[in-house]
Tab-separated table of C-alpha atoms and ligand atoms in Angstrom:
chain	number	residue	atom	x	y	z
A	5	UNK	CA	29.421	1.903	-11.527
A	6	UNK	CA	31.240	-1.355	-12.358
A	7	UNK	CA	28.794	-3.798	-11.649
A	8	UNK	CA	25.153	-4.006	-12.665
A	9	UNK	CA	24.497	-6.742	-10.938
A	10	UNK	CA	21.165	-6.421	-8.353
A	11	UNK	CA	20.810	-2.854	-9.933
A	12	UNK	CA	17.675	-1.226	-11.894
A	13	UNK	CA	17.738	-0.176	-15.333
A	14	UNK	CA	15.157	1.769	-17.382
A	15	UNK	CA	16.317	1.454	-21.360
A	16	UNK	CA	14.084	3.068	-23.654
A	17	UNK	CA	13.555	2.318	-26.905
A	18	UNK	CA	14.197	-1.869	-25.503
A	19	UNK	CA	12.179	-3.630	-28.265
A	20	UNK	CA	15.143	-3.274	-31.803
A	21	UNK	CA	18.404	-2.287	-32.189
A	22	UNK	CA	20.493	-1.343	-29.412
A	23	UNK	CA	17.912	-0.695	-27.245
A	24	UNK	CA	17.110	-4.377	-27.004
A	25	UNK	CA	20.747	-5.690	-26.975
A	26	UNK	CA	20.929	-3.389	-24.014
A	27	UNK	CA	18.238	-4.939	-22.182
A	28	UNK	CA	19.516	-8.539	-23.013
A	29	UNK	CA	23.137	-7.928	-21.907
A	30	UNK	CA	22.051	-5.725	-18.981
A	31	UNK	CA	19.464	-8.842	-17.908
A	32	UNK	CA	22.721	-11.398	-18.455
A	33	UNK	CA	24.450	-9.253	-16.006
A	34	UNK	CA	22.074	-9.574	-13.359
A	35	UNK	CA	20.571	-6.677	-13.764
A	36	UNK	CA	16.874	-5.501	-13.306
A	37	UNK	CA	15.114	-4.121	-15.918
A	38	UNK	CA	12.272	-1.669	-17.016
A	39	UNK	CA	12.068	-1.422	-20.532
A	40	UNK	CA	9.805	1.095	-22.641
A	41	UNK	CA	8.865	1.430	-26.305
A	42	UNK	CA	6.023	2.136	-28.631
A	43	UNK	CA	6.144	-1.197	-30.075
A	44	UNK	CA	4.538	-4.044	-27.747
A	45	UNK	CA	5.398	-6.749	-30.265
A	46	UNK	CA	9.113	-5.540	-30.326
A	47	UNK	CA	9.461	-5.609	-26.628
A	48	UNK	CA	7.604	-8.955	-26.429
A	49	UNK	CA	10.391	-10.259	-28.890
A	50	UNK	CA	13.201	-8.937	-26.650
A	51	UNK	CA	11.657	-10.090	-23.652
A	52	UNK	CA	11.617	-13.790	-25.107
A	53	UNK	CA	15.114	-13.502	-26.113
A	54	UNK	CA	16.101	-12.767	-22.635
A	55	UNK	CA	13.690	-15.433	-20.979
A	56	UNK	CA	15.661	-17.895	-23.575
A	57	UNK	CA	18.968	-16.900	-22.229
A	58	UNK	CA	17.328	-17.781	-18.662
A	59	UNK	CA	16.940	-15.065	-16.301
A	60	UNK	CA	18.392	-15.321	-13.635
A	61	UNK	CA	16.447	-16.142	-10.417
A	62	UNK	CA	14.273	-13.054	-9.103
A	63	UNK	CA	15.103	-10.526	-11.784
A	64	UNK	CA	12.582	-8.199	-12.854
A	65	UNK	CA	12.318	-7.552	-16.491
A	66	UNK	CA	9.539	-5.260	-17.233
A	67	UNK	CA	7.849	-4.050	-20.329
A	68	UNK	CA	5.851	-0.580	-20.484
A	69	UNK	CA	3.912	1.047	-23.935
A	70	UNK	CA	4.932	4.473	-23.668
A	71	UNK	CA	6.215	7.361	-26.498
A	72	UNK	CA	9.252	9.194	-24.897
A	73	UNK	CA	8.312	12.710	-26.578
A	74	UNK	CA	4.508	12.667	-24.533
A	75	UNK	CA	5.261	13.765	-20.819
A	76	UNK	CA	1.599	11.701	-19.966
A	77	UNK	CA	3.144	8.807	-20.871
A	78	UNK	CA	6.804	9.189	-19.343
A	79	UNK	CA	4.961	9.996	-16.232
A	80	UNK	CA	2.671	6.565	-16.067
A	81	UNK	CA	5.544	4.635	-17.462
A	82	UNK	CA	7.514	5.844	-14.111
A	83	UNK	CA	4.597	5.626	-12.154
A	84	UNK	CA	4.456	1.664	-13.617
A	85	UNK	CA	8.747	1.100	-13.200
A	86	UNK	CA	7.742	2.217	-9.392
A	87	UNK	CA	5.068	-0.404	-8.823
A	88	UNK	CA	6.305	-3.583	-11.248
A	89	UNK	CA	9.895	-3.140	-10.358
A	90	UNK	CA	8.905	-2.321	-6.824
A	91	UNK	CA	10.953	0.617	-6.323
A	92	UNK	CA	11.239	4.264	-5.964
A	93	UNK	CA	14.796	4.775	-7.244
A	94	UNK	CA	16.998	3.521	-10.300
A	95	UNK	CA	20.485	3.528	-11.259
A	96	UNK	CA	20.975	3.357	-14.518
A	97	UNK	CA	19.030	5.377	-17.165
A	98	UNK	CA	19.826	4.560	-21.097
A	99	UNK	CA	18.167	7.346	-22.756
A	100	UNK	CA	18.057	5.037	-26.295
A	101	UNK	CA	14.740	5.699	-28.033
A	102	UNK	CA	14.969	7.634	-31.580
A	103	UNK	CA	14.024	7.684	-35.133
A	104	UNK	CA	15.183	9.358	-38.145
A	105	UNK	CA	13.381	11.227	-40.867
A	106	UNK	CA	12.542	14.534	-41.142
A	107	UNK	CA	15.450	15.763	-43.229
A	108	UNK	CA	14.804	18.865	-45.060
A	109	UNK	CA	12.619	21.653	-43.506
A	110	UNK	CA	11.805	22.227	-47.154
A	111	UNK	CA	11.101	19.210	-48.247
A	112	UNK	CA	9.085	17.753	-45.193
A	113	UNK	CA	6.525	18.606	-43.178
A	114	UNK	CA	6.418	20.614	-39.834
A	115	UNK	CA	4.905	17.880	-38.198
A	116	UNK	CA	7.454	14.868	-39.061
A	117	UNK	CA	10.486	17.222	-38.714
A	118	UNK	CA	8.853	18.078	-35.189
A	119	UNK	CA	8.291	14.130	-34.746
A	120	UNK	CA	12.350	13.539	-35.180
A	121	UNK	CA	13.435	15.900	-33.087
A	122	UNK	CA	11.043	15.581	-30.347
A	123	UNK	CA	11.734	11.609	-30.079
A	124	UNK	CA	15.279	12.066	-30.307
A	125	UNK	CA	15.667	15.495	-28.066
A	126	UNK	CA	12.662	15.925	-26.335
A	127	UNK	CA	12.542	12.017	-25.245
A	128	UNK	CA	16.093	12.427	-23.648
A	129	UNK	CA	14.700	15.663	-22.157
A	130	UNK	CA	11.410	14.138	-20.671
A	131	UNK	CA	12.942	10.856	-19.517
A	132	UNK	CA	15.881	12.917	-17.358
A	133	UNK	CA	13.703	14.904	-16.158
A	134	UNK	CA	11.198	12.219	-15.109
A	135	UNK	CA	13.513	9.723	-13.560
A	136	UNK	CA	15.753	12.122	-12.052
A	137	UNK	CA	13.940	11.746	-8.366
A	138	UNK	CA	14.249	8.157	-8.748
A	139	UNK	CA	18.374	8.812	-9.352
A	140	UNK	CA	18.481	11.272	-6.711
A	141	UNK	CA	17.410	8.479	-4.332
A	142	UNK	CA	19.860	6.086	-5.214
A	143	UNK	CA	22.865	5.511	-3.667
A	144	UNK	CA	24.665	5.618	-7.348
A	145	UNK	CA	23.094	6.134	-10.660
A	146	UNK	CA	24.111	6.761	-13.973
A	147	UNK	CA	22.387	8.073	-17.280
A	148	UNK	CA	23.373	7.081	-20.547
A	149	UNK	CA	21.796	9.406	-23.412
A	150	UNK	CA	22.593	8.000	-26.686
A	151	UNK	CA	22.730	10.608	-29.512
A	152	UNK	CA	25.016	9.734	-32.554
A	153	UNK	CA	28.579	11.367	-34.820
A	154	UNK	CA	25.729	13.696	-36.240
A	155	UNK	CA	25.810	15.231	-32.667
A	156	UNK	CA	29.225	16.467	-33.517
A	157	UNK	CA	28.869	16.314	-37.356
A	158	UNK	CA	25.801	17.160	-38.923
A	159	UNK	CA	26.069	15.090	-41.954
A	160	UNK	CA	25.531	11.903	-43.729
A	161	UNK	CA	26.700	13.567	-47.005
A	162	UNK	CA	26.391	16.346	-48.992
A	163	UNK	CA	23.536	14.543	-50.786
A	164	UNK	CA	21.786	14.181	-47.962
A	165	UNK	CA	19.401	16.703	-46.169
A	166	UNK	CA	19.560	15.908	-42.296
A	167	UNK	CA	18.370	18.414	-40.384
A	168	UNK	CA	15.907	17.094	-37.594
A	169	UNK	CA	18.124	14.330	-36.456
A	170	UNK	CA	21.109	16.230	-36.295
A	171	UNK	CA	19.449	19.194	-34.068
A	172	UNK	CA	18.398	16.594	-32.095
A	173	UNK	CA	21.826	14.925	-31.998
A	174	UNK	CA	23.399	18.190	-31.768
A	175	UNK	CA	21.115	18.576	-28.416
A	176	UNK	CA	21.671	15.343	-26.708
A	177	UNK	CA	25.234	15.835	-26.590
A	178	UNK	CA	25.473	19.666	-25.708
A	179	UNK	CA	22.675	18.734	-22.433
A	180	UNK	CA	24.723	15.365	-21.766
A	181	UNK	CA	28.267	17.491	-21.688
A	182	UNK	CA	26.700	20.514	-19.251
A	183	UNK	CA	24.715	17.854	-17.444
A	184	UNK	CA	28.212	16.763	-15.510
A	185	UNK	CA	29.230	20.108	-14.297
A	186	UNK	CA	25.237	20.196	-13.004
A	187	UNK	CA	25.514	16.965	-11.631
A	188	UNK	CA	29.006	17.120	-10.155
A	189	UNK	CA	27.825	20.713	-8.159
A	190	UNK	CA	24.338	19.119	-7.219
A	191	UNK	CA	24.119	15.321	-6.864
A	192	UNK	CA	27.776	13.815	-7.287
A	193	UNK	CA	26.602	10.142	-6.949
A	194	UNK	CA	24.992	10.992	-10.559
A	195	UNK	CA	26.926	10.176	-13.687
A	196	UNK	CA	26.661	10.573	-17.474
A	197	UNK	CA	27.702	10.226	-20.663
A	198	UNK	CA	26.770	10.505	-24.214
A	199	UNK	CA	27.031	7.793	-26.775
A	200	UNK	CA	28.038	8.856	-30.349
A	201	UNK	CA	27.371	5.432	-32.833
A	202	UNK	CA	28.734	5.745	-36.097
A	203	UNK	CA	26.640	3.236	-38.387
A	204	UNK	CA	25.399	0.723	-36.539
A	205	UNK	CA	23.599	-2.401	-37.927
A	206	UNK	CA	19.862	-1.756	-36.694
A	207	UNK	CA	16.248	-1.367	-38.615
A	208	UNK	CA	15.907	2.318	-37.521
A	209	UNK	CA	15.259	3.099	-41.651
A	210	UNK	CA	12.676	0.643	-41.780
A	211	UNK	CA	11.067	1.381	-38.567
A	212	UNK	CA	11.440	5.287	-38.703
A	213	UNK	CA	9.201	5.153	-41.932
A	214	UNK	CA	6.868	2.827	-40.378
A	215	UNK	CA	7.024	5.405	-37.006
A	216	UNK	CA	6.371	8.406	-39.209
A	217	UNK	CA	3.973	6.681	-41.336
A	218	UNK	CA	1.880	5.538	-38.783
A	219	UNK	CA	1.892	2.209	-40.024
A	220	UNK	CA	2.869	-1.497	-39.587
A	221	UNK	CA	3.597	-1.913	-43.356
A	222	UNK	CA	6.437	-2.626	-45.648
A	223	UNK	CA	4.714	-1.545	-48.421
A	224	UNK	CA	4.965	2.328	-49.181
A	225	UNK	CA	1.737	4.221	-49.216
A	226	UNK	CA	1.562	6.669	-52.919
A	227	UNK	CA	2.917	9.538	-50.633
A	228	UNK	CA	5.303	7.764	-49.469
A	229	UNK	CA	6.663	6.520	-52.975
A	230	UNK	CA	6.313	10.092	-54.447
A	231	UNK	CA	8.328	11.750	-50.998
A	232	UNK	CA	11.446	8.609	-51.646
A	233	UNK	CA	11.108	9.346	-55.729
A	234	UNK	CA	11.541	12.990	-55.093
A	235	UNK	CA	14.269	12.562	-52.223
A	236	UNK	CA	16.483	10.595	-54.416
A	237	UNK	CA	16.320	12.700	-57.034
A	238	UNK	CA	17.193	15.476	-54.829
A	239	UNK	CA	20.120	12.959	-54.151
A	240	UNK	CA	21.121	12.957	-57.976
A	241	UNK	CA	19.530	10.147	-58.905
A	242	UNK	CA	17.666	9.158	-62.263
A	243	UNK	CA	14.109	8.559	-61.060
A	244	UNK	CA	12.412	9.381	-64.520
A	245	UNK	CA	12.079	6.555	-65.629
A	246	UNK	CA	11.284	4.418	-62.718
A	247	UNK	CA	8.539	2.725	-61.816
A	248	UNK	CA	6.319	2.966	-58.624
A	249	UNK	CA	7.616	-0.909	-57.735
A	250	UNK	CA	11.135	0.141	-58.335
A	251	UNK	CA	11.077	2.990	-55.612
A	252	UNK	CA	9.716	0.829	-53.312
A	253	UNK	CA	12.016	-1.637	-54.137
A	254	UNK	CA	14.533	0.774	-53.300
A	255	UNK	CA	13.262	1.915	-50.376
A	256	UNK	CA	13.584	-1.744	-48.716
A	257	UNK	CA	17.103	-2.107	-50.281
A	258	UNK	CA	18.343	0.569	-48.134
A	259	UNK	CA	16.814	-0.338	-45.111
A	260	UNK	CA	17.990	-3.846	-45.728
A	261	UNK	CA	21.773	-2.575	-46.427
A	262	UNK	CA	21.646	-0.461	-43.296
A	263	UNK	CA	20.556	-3.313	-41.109
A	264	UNK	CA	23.272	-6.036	-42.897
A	265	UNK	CA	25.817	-3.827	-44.566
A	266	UNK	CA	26.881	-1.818	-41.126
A	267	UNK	CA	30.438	-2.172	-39.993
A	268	UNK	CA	28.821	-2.516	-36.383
A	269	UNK	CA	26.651	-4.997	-35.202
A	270	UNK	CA	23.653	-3.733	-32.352
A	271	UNK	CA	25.016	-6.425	-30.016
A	272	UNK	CA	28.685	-5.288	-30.117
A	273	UNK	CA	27.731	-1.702	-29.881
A	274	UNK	CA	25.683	-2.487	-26.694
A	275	UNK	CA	28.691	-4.164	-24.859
A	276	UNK	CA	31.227	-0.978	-25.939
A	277	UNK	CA	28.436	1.010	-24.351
A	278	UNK	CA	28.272	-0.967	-21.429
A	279	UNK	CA	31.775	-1.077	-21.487
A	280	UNK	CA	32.409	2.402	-21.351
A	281	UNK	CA	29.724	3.322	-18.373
A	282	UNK	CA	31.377	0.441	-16.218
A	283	UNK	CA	35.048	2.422	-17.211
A	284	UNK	CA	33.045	5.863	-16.244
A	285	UNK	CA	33.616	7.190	-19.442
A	286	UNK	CA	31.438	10.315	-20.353
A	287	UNK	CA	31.999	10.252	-24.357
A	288	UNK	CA	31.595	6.801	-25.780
A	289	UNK	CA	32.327	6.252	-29.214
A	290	UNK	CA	30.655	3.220	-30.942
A	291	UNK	CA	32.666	1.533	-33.718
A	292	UNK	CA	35.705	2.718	-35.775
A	293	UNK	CA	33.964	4.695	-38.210
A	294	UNK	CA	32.686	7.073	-35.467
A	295	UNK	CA	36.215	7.405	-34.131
A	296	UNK	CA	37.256	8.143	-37.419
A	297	UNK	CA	35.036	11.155	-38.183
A	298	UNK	CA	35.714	12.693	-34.835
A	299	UNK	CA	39.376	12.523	-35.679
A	300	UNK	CA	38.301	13.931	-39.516
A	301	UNK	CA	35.877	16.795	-37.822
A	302	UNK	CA	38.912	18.119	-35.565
A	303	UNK	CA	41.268	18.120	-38.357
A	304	UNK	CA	39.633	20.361	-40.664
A	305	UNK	CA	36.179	21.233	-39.385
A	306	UNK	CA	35.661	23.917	-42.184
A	307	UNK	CA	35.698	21.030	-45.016
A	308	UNK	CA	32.790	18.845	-42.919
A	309	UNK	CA	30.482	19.696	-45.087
A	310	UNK	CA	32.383	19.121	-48.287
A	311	UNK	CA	31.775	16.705	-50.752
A	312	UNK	CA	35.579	15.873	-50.981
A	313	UNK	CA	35.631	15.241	-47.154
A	314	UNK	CA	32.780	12.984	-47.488
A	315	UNK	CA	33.714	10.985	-50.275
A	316	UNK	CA	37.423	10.393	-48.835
A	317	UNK	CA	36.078	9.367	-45.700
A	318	UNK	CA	33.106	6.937	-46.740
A	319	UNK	CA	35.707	5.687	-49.206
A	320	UNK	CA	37.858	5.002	-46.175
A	321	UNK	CA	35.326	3.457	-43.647
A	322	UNK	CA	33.176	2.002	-46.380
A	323	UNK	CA	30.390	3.903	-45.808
A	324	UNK	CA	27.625	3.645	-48.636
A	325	UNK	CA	25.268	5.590	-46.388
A	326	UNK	CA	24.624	8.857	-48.147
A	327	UNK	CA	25.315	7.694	-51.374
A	328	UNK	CA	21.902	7.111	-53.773
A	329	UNK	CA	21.248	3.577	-53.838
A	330	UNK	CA	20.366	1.634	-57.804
A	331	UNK	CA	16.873	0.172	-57.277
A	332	UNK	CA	17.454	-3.491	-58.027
A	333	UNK	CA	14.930	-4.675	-60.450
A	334	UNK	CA	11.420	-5.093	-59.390
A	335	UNK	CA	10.050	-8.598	-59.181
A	336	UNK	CA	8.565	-9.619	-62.238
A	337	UNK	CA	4.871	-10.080	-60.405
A	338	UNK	CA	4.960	-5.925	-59.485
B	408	NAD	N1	21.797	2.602	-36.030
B	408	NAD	C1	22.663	3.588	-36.168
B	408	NAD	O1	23.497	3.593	-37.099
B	408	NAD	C2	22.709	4.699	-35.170
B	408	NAD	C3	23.785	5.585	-35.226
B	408	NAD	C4	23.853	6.625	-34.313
B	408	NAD	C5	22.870	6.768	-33.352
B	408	NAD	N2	21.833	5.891	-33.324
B	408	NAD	C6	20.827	6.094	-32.276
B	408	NAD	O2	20.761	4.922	-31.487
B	408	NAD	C7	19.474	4.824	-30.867
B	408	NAD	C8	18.916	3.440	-31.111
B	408	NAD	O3	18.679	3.299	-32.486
B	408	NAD	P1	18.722	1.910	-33.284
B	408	NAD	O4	19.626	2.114	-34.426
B	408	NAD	O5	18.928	0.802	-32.334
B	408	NAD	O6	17.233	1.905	-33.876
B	408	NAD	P2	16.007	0.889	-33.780
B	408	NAD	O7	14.959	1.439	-34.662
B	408	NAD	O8	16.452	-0.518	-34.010
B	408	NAD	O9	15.594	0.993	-32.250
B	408	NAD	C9	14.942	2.133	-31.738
B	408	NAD	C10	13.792	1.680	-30.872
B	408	NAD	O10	13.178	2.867	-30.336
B	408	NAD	C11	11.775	2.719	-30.434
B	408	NAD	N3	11.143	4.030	-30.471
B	408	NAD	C12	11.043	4.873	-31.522
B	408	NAD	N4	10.347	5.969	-31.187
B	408	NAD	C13	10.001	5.820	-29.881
B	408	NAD	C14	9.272	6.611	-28.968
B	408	NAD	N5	8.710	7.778	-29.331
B	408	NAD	N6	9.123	6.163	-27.701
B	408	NAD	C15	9.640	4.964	-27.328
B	408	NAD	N7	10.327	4.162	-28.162
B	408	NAD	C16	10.504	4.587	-29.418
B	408	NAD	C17	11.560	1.941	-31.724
B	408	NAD	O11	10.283	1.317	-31.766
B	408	NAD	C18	12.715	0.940	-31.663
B	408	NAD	O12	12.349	-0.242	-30.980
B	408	NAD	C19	18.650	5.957	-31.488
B	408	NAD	O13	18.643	7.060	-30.616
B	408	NAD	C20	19.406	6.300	-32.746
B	408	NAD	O14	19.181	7.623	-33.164
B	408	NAD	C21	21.727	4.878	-34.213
């Protein structure tokens, strides 16, 4: 599909990140679309973005409430894309929605391990599965299930316990690959491909706490500080003699260097995904740090887990993800 012009999207995950660049370079295009999330104040900020950049005359952009890892709710929010879009078939899926968190089965709790992975796998999962009829109709369609390097490397440094995500990852891309062969022997007019982002300028650290947490906050709840004390100094870091102020202080300088420090921005990563369904590519790596680590992974896949192997290639990227971050100073007021 080279063209999304007069076609009908469903992006989840459309009010941050990629999801929303998505939705406002899919809508630039000409093309229809039905965006979910779990945030309504998110998607009413993307949907304002693209109303600024003028829509173009007749297009439908829709926004639907729903949590891709509850079946209920994938089911009313196709039941909704079928009456506001006035449909019953789409062609292009972006399976975007996901959250980190979740790390260490040690460490963490059953239920926000469970939360990671079922957002990140079981969304992909429920969403296929749900929209497929509405492909199968259509006289092309294509899905788009974004999962990440750590579905091919299940790492962000030694330091660094990552196991939900990467499971999750790891799933995306293994269901995405055997999805073709399943498509290509039952409905050929169906494509796919999985999208493996390296680091990619987004909030998904402040809004994954704020997911798990169950709140709207920036301000870290005394579980929350003792969990990010006791995580970095899992990560080797001196946390004795910090304060309560200073971990939260931390905690919002890493979000804030993951959001501004990325070598990717969300808007450039949603046109090299665009770019690479419109070329019919099936594995689409996003920025050169992702390329990078596949290249690294092949080489010498027994030292992936290494610290040497990490430390030469955030050196070489410029990666200070996985790396314990210095508190700056807390404010003299905290
Ligand atoms: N940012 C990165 O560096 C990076 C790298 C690799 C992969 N990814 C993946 O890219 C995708 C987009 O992430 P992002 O970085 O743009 O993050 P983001 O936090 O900016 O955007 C994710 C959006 O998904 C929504 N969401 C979360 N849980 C949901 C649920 N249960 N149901 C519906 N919506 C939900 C969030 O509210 C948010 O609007 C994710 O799958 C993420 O794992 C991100």
């Amino acid at each position: 599909m080279n063209d999304f012009a007069g076609r009908i999207a469903v992006v989840t995950g459309g009010g941050t990140g990629m999801g929303r660049e998505l939705v406002r370079q899919l809508v630039a295009e000409g093309c229809n679309v039905a965006m979910c999330d779990v945030s309504a104040s998110a998607m009413a900020e993307t949907q304002l973005l693209c109303e600024a950049q003028r829509l173009p005359q007749g297009l439908r952009l829709t926004s639907h409430l729903a949590d891709v890892s509850d079946a209920a709710q994938v089911e009313r929010f196709r039941d909704e894309v079928e009456e506001r879009q006035q449909t019953d078939r789409i062609h292009l899926l972006f399976n975007n929605a996901g959250i980190g968190g979740g790390g260490s089965m040690i460490a963490n709790s059953r239920e926000e391990w469970e939360r990671t992975f079922n957002i990140c796998w079981g969304g992909v999962y429920l969403c296929t599965r749900t929209f497929l009829p509405m492909m199968l109709r259509a006289d092309a369609a294509h899905i788009v299930n974004t999962s990440s390097v750590n579905g091919f490397w299940a790492s962000v440094g030694p330091r660094v316990s990552h196991t939900a995500y990467c499971a999750a990852k790891f799933a995306v891309k293994g269901f995405t690959e055997a999805l073709m062969t399943d498509l290509r022997l039952h409905a050929p007019h169906i494509k796919c491909s999985v999208v493996m982002p390296g680091h990619i300028g987004t909030s998904i650290v402040a809004n994954s706490r704020k997911i798990h947490s169950g709140t709207d906050s920036d301000s870290l709840s005394a579980a929350e500080i003792a969990q990010a004390r006791q995580r970095a100094a899992a990560g080797g870091l001196e946390v004795t003699s910090m304060s309560d102020a200073d971990i939260q202080n931390m905690v919002l300088e890493r979000a804030r260097q993951f959001l501004e420090d990325a070598p990717t921005t969300a808007a450039d990563a949603a046109t090299i995904i665009l770019n690479g369904v419109k070329a019919g590519r099936w594995r689409i790596l996003v920025g050169h740090d992702a390329h990078r680590i596949d290249e690294l992974v092949r080489q010498s896949p027994e030292q992936a887990y290494e610290l040497d192997f990490f430390e030469a290639f955030a050196g070489e990227v410029g990666w200070r993800l996985g790396t314990p971050t210095a508190p700056k100073p807390a404010s003299p007021a905290s």
